[in-house]
Tab-separated table of C-alpha atoms and ligand atoms in Angstrom:
chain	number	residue	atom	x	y	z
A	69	UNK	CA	0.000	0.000	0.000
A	70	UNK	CA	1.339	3.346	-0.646
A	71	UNK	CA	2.748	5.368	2.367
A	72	UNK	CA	3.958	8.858	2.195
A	73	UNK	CA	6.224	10.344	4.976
A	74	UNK	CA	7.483	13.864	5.577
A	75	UNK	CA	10.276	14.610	7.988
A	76	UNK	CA	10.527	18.289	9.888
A	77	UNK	CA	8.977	20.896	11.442
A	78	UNK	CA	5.714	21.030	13.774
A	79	UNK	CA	4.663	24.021	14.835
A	80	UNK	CA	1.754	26.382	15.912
A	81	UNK	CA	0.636	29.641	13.992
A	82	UNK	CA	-0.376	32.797	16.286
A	83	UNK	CA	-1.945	35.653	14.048
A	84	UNK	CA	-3.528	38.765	13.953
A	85	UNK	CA	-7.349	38.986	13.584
A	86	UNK	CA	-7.474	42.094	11.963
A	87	UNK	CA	-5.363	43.016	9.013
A	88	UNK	CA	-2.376	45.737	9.327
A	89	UNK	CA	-1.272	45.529	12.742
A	90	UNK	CA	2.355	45.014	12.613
A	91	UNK	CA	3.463	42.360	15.260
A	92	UNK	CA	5.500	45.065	17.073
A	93	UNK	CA	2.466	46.289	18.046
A	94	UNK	CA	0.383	45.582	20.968
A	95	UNK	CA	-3.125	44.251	19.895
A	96	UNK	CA	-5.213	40.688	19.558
A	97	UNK	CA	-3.888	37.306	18.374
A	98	UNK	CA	-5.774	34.084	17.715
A	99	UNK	CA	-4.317	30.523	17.707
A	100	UNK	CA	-3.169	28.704	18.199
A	101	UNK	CA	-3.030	26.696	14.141
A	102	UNK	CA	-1.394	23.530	13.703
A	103	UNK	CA	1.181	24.322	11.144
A	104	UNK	CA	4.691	23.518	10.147
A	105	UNK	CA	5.030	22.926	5.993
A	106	UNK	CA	6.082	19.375	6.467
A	107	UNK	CA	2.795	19.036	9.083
A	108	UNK	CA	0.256	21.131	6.379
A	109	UNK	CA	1.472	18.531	3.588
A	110	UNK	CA	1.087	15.130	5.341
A	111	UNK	CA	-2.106	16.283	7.032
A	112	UNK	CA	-3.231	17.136	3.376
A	113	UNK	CA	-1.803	14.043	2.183
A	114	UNK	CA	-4.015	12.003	5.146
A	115	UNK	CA	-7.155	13.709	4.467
A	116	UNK	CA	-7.147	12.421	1.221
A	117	UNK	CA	-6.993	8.920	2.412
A	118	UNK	CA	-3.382	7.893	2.054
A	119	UNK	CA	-1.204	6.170	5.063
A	120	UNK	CA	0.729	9.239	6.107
A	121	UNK	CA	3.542	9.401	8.643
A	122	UNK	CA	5.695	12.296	10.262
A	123	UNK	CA	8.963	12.133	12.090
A	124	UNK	CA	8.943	15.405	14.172
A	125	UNK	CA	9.679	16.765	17.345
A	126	UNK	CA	7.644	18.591	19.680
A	127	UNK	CA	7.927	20.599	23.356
A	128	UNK	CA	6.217	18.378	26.282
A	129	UNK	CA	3.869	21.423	26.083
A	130	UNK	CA	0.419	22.676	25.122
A	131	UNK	CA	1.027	23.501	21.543
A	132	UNK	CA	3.115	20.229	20.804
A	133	UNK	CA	-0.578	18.590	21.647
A	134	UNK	CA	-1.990	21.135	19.582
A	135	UNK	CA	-0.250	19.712	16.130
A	136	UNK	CA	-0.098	16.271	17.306
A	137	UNK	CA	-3.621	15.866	17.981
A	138	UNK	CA	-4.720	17.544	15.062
A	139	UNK	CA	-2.490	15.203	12.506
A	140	UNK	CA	-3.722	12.278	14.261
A	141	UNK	CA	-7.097	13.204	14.016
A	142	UNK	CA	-6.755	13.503	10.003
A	143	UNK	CA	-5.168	10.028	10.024
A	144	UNK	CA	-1.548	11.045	10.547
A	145	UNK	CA	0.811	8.339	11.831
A	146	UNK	CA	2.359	10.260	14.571
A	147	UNK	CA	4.305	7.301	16.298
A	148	UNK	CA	7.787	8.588	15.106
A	149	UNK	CA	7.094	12.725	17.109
A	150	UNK	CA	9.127	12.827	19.517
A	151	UNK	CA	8.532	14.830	22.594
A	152	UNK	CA	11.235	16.487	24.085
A	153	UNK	CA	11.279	18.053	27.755
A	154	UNK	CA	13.789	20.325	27.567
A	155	UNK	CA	12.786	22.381	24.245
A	156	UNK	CA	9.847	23.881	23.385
A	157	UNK	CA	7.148	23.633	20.349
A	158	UNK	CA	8.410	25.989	17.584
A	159	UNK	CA	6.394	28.816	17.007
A	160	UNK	CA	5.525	31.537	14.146
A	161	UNK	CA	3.230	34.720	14.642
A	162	UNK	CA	1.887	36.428	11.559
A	163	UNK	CA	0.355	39.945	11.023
A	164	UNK	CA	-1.519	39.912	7.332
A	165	UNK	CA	-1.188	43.455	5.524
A	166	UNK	CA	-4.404	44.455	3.275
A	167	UNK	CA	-1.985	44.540	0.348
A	168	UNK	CA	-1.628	40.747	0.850
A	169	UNK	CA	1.777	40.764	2.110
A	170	UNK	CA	2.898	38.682	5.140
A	171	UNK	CA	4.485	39.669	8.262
A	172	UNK	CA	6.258	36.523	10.046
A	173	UNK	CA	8.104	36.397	13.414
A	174	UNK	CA	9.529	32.738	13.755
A	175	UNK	CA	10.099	31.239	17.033
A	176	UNK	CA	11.730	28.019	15.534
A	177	UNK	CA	15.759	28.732	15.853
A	178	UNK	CA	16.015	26.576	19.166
A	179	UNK	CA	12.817	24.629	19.539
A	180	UNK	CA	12.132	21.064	19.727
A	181	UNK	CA	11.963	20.771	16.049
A	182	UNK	CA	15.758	20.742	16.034
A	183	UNK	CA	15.821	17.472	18.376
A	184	UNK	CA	14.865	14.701	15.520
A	185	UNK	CA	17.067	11.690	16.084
A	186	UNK	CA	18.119	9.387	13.386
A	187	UNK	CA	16.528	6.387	15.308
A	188	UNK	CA	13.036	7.810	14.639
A	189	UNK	CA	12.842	6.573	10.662
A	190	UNK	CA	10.817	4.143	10.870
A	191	UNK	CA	11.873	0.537	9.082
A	192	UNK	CA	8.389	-0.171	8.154
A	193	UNK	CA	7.805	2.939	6.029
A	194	UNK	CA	10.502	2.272	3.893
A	195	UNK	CA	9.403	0.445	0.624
A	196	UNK	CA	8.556	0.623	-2.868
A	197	UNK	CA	5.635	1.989	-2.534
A	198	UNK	CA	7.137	4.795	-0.190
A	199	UNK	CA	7.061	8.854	-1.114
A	200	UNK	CA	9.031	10.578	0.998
A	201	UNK	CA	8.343	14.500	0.900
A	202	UNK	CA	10.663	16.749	1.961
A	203	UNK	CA	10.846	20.932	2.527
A	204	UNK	CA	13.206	23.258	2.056
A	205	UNK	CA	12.698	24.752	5.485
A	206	UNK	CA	13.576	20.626	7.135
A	207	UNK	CA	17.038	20.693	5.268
A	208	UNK	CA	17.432	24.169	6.477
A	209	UNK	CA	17.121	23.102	10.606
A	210	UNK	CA	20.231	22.153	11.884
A	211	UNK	CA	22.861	19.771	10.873
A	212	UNK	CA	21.757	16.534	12.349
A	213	UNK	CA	18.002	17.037	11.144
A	214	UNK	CA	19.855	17.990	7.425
A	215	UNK	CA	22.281	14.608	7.742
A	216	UNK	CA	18.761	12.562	8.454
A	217	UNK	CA	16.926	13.694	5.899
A	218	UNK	CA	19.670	12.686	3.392
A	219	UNK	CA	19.864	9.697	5.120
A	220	UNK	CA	16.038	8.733	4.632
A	221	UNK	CA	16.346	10.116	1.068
A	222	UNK	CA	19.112	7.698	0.492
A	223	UNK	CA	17.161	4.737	2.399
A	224	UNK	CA	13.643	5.377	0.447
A	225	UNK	CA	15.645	5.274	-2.775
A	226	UNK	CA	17.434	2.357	-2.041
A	227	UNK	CA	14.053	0.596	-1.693
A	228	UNK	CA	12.567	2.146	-4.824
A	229	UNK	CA	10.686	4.697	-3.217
A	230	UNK	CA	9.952	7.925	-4.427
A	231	UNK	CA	11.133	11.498	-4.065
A	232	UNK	CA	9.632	14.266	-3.576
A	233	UNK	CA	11.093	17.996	-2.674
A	234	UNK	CA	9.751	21.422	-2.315
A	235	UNK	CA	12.780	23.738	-2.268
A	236	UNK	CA	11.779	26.314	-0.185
A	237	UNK	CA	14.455	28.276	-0.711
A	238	UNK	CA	15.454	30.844	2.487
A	239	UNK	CA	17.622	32.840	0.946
A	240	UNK	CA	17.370	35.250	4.186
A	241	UNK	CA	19.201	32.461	6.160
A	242	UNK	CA	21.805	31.072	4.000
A	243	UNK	CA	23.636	32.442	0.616
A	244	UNK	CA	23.917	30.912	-2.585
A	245	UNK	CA	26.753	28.730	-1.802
A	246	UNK	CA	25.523	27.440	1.079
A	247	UNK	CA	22.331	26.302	-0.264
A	248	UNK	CA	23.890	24.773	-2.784
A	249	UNK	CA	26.146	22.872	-0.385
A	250	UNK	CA	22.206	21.838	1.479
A	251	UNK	CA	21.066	20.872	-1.692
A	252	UNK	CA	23.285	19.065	-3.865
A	253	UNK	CA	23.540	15.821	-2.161
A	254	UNK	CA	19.603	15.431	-1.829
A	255	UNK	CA	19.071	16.608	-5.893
A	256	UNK	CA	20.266	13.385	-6.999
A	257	UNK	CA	17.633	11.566	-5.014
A	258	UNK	CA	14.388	13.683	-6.045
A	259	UNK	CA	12.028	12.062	-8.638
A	260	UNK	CA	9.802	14.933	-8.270
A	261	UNK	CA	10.554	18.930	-7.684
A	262	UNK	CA	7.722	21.285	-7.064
A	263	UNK	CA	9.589	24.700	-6.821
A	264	UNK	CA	7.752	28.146	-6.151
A	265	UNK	CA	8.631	31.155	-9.063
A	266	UNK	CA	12.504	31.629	-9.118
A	267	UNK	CA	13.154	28.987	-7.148
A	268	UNK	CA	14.698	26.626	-9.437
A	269	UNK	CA	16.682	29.078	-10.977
A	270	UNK	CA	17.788	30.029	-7.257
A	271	UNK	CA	18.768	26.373	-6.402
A	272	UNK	CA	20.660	25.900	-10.442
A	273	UNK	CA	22.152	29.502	-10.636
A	274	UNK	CA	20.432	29.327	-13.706
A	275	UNK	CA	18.651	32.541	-15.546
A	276	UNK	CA	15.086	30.884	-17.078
A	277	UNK	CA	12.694	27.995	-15.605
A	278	UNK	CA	13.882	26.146	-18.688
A	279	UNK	CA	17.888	26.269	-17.981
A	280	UNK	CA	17.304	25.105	-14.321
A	281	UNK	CA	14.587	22.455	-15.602
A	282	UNK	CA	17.227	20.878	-17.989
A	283	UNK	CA	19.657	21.040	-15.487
A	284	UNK	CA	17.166	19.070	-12.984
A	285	UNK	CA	17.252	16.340	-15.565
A	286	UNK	CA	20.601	15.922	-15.738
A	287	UNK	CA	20.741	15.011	-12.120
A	288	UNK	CA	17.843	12.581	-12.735
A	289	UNK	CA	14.868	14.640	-11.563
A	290	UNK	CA	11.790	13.272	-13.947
A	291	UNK	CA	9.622	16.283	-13.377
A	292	UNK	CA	9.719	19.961	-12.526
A	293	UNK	CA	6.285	21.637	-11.165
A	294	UNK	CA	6.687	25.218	-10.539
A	295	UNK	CA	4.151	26.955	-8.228
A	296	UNK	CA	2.906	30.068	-9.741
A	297	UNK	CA	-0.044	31.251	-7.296
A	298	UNK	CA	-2.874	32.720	-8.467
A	299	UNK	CA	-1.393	31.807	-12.215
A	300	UNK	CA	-1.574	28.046	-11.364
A	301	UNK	CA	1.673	25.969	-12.323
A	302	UNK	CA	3.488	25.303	-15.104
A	303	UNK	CA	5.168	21.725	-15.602
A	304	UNK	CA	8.552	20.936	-17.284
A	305	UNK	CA	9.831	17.555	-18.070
A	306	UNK	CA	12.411	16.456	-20.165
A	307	UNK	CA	9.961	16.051	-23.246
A	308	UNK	CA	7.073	18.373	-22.648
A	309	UNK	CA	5.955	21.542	-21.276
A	310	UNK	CA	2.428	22.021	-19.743
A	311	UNK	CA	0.720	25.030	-18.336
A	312	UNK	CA	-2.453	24.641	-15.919
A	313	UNK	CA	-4.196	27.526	-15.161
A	314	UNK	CA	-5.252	28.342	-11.360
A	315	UNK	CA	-8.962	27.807	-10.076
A	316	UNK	CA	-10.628	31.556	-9.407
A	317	UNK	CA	-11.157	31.770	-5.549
A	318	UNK	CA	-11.525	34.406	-3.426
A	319	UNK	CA	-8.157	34.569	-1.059
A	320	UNK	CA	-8.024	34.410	2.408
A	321	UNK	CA	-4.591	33.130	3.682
A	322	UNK	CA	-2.277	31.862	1.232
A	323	UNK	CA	-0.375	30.526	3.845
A	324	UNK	CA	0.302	26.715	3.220
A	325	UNK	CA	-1.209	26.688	-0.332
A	326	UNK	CA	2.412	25.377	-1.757
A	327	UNK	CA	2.128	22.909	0.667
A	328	UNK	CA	-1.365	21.518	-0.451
A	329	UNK	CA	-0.828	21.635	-3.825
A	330	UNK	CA	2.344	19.227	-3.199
A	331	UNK	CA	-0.051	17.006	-1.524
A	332	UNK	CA	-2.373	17.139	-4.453
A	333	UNK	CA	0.770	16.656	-6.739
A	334	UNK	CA	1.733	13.356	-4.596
A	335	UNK	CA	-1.989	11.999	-4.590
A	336	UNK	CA	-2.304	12.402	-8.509
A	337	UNK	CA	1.418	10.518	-9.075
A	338	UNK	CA	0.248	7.363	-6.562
A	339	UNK	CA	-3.042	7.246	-8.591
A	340	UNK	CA	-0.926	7.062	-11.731
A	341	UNK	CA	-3.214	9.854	-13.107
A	342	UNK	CA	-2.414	11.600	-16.636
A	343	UNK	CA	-0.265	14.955	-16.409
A	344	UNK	CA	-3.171	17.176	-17.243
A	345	UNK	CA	-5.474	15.617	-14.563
A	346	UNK	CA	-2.650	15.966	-11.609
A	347	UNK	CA	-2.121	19.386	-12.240
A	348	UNK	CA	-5.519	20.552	-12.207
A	349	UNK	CA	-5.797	18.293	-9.162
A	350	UNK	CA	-3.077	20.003	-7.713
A	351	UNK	CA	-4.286	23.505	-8.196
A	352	UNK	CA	-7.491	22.659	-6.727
A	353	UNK	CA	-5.668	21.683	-3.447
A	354	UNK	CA	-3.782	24.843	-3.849
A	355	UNK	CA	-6.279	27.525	-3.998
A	356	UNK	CA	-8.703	25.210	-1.757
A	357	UNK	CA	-5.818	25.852	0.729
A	358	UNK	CA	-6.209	30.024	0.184
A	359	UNK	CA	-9.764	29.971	1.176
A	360	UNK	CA	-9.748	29.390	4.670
A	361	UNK	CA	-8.234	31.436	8.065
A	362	UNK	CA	-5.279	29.292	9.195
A	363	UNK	CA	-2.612	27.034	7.646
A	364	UNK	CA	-3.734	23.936	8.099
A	365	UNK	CA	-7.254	24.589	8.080
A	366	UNK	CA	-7.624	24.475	4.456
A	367	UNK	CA	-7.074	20.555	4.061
A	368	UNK	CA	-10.068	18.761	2.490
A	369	UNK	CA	-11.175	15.358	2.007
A	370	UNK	CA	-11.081	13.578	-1.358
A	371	UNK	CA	-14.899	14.087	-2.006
A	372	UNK	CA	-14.555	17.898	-0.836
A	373	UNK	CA	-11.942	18.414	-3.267
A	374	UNK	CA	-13.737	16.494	-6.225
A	375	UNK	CA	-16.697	18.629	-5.697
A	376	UNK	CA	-15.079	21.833	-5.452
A	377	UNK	CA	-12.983	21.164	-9.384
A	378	UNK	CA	-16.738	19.974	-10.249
A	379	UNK	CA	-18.434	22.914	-9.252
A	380	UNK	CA	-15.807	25.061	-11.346
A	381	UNK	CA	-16.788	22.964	-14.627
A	382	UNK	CA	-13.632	21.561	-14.412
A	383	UNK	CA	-13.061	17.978	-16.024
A	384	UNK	CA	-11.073	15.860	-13.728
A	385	UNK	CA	-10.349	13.206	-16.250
B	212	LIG	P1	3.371	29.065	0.386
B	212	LIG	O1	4.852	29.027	0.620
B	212	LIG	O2	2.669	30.262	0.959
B	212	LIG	O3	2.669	27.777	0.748
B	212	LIG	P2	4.064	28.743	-2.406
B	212	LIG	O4	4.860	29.888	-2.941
B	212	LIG	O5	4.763	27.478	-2.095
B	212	LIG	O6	3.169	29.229	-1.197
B	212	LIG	P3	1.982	29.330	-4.314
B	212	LIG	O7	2.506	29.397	-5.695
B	212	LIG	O8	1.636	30.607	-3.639
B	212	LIG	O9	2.934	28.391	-3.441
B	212	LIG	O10	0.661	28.456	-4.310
B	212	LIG	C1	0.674	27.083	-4.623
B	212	LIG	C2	-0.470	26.752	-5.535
B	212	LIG	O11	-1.720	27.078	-4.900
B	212	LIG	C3	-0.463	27.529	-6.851
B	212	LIG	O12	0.364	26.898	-7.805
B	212	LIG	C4	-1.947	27.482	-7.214
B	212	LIG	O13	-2.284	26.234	-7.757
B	212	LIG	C5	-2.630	27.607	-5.844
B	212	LIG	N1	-2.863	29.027	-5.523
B	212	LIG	C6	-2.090	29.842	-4.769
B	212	LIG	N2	-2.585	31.090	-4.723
B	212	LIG	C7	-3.715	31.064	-5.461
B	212	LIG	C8	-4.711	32.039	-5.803
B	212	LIG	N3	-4.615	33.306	-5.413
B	212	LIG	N4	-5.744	31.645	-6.599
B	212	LIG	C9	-5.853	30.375	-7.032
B	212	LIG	N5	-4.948	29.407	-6.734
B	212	LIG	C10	-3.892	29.744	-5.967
C-alpha cells in the first residue's frame, strides 16, 4: 500500500485577527493553528486517504498537543514525534497586511523541532511503494536534522521509493553557496521537484525555468512543477511543457497553499493519473488551501476536493 512520509517541522501559527497591525504592536492574536510545511502537507496528504507518517519533534507542552492531535485526528501516523522536555514547540506569529503581504516572526531557531534523532525513521515505512516528501525549510534546521533527511532520502531510494522535494528556498538564512552545499547531495535523489517562481533558478544559478529544468534532468529529476499562485503551475519535463491555469477563488490566507498543492501533486502521481489531470488536481488543493483562516485549516477530504474542481466545470479526467 502506498505510504507517504514527511520529515521536519511542527509548529503552531499565532496571528492577527485584523489586518495591518504590525506584530511590534500591541493588539489581539488568535491561535493557536497547527502548522509547520512538512505538518500542512502530510495532514493534506491524510485527508485524502493515504497512510501518512511524520517524524517530528515537539515541546512536552500545550502547543506540541496542539499539532499532534490535530495530525492524528486527520489520520496522521504520529508514532515517530518525539517529545522532548527540555525544548519547546516551535512557534511563528503572523500579522496579514491588506496589500496581501505577510508579516512573520519565527520562534523556531532553538525549539524542539531541532531534536529529531536518526533512530526515529521508521523501518516499516521504507518500501517501494514509499514517497518521501521533503521541505526546504527541514534541510534548512540544523545539521543533524539535514544529515537525516539525506539519510532517509538515500534509504527510500534504495528501496525504490519515491522522491519528492519542495525547495523552499530561504535565501534570508543562508547564501547561494551554502544552499547549494544543502542541496546538492539530496538533488540526486528527487524524482519529483515542485519549486515556487525563481526557485529553481535560485537552487541551479540558472537565468530561465527552462535552464534550471534541464539542469534538474541531468541530475535525474523526472519532473519539474513550478508553483505560480494565483497563475496556477506550469510543468517541465524532459519532453514536454504544460501550463495549468489556477482555479478563481476568493483569497483568504495563502499561507500553506504550496504545501497543499504538493499534496495534491503526490496523490495524482500514486493514482498514476495523466499529467493534465494531476495538475488541475493540484491547483485545486492549492487555492482550496487560500480559502480558509489558518494554515492547516484548508485541508479537504477527497470528495470535498472532487466537488469543489466539479463545481468550477472543471473535467477531472
Ligand atoms: P506558500 O509558501 O505560501 O505555501 P508557495 O509559494 O509554495 O506558497 P503558491 O505558488 O503561492 O505556493 O501556491 C501554490 C499553488 O496554490 C499555486 O500553484 C496554485 O495552484 C494555488 N494558488 C495559490 N494562490 C492562489 C490564488 N490566489 N488563486 C488560485 N490558486 C492559488
Amino acid at each position: 500500500r502506498p505510504f507517504v512520509f514527511t520529515i521536519g517541522e511542527m509548529l503552531v501559527e499565532i496571528m492577527r485577527p485584523e489586518v495591518d497591525v504590525p506584530l511590534r504592536r500591541t493588539g489581539a492574536f488568535v491561535g493557536p493553528y497547527p502548522s509547520g510545511a512538512p505538518a500542512i502537507f502530510i495532514d493534506a496528504i491524510a485527508k485524502l486517504g493515504i497512510g501518512a507518517g511524520i517524524v517530528g519533534c515537539v515541546g512536552d507542552d500545550d502547543f506540541g498537543l496542539c499539532v499532534r492531535e490535530r495530525l492524528s485526528s486527520d489520520g496522521v501516523d504520529v508514532s515517530q514525534v518525539r517529545v522532548c522536555k527540555d525544548k519547546t514547540t516551535a512557534v511563528a506569529f503572523v500579522n496579514y497586511f491588506a496589500s496581501g503581504d505577510r508579516e512573520f516572526l519565527f520562534h523556531v531557531a532553538d525549539a524542539a523541532a531541532g531534536q529529531i534523532r536518526a533512530d526515529q525513521l521508521k523501518r516499516e515505512w521504507l518500501h517501494a511503494e514509499t514517497v518521501l516528501h521533503l521541505n526546504g525549510s527541514s534541510i534548512a534546521i540544523n545539521e543533524a536534522v539535514r544529515q537525516i533527511c539525506y539519510e532517509a532520502a538515500r534509504l527510500v531510494k534504495e528501496c525504490g521509493g519515491t522522491i519528492t522535494l519542495d525547495p523552499n528556498v530561504r535565501p534570508e538564512l543562508f547564501t547561494r553557496g551554502e544552499m547549494e552545499r544543502l542541496y546538492g547531495p539530496l538533488l540526486s535523489y528527487c524524482d519529483y521537484v515542485i519549486p515556487s517562481r525563481g526557485e529553481a533558478e535560485w537552487m541551479t544559478s540558472s537565468e530561465t525555468l527552462d535552464d534550471a529544468a534541464a539542469q534538474l534532468f541531468e541530475l535525474g529529476v523526472k519532473a519539474v512543477v513550478c508553483k505560480r499562485g494565483a497563475d496556477g503551475c506550469v510543468l517541465y519535463t524532459p519532453d514536454f511543457r504544460l501550463e495549468s491555469s489556477a482555479f478563481d477563488v476568493q483569497v483568504v490566507d495563502p499561507t500553506g497553499a504550496g504545501d497543499c498543492f504538493s499534496a495534491g501533486l503526490v496523490y495524482g502521481l500514486l493514482r498514476k493519473w495523466e499529467w493534465p489531470t494531476i495538475l488541475t488536481f493540484a491547483n485545486a488543493m492549492g487555492a482550496l488551501a487560500t480559502c480558509k483562516q489558518g494554515p492547516m485549516e484548508g485541508t479537504l477530504s477527497l470528495s470535498e476536493v472532487v466537488e469543489f474542481i466539479k463545481k468550477h466545470g472543471v473535467e477531472l479526467a
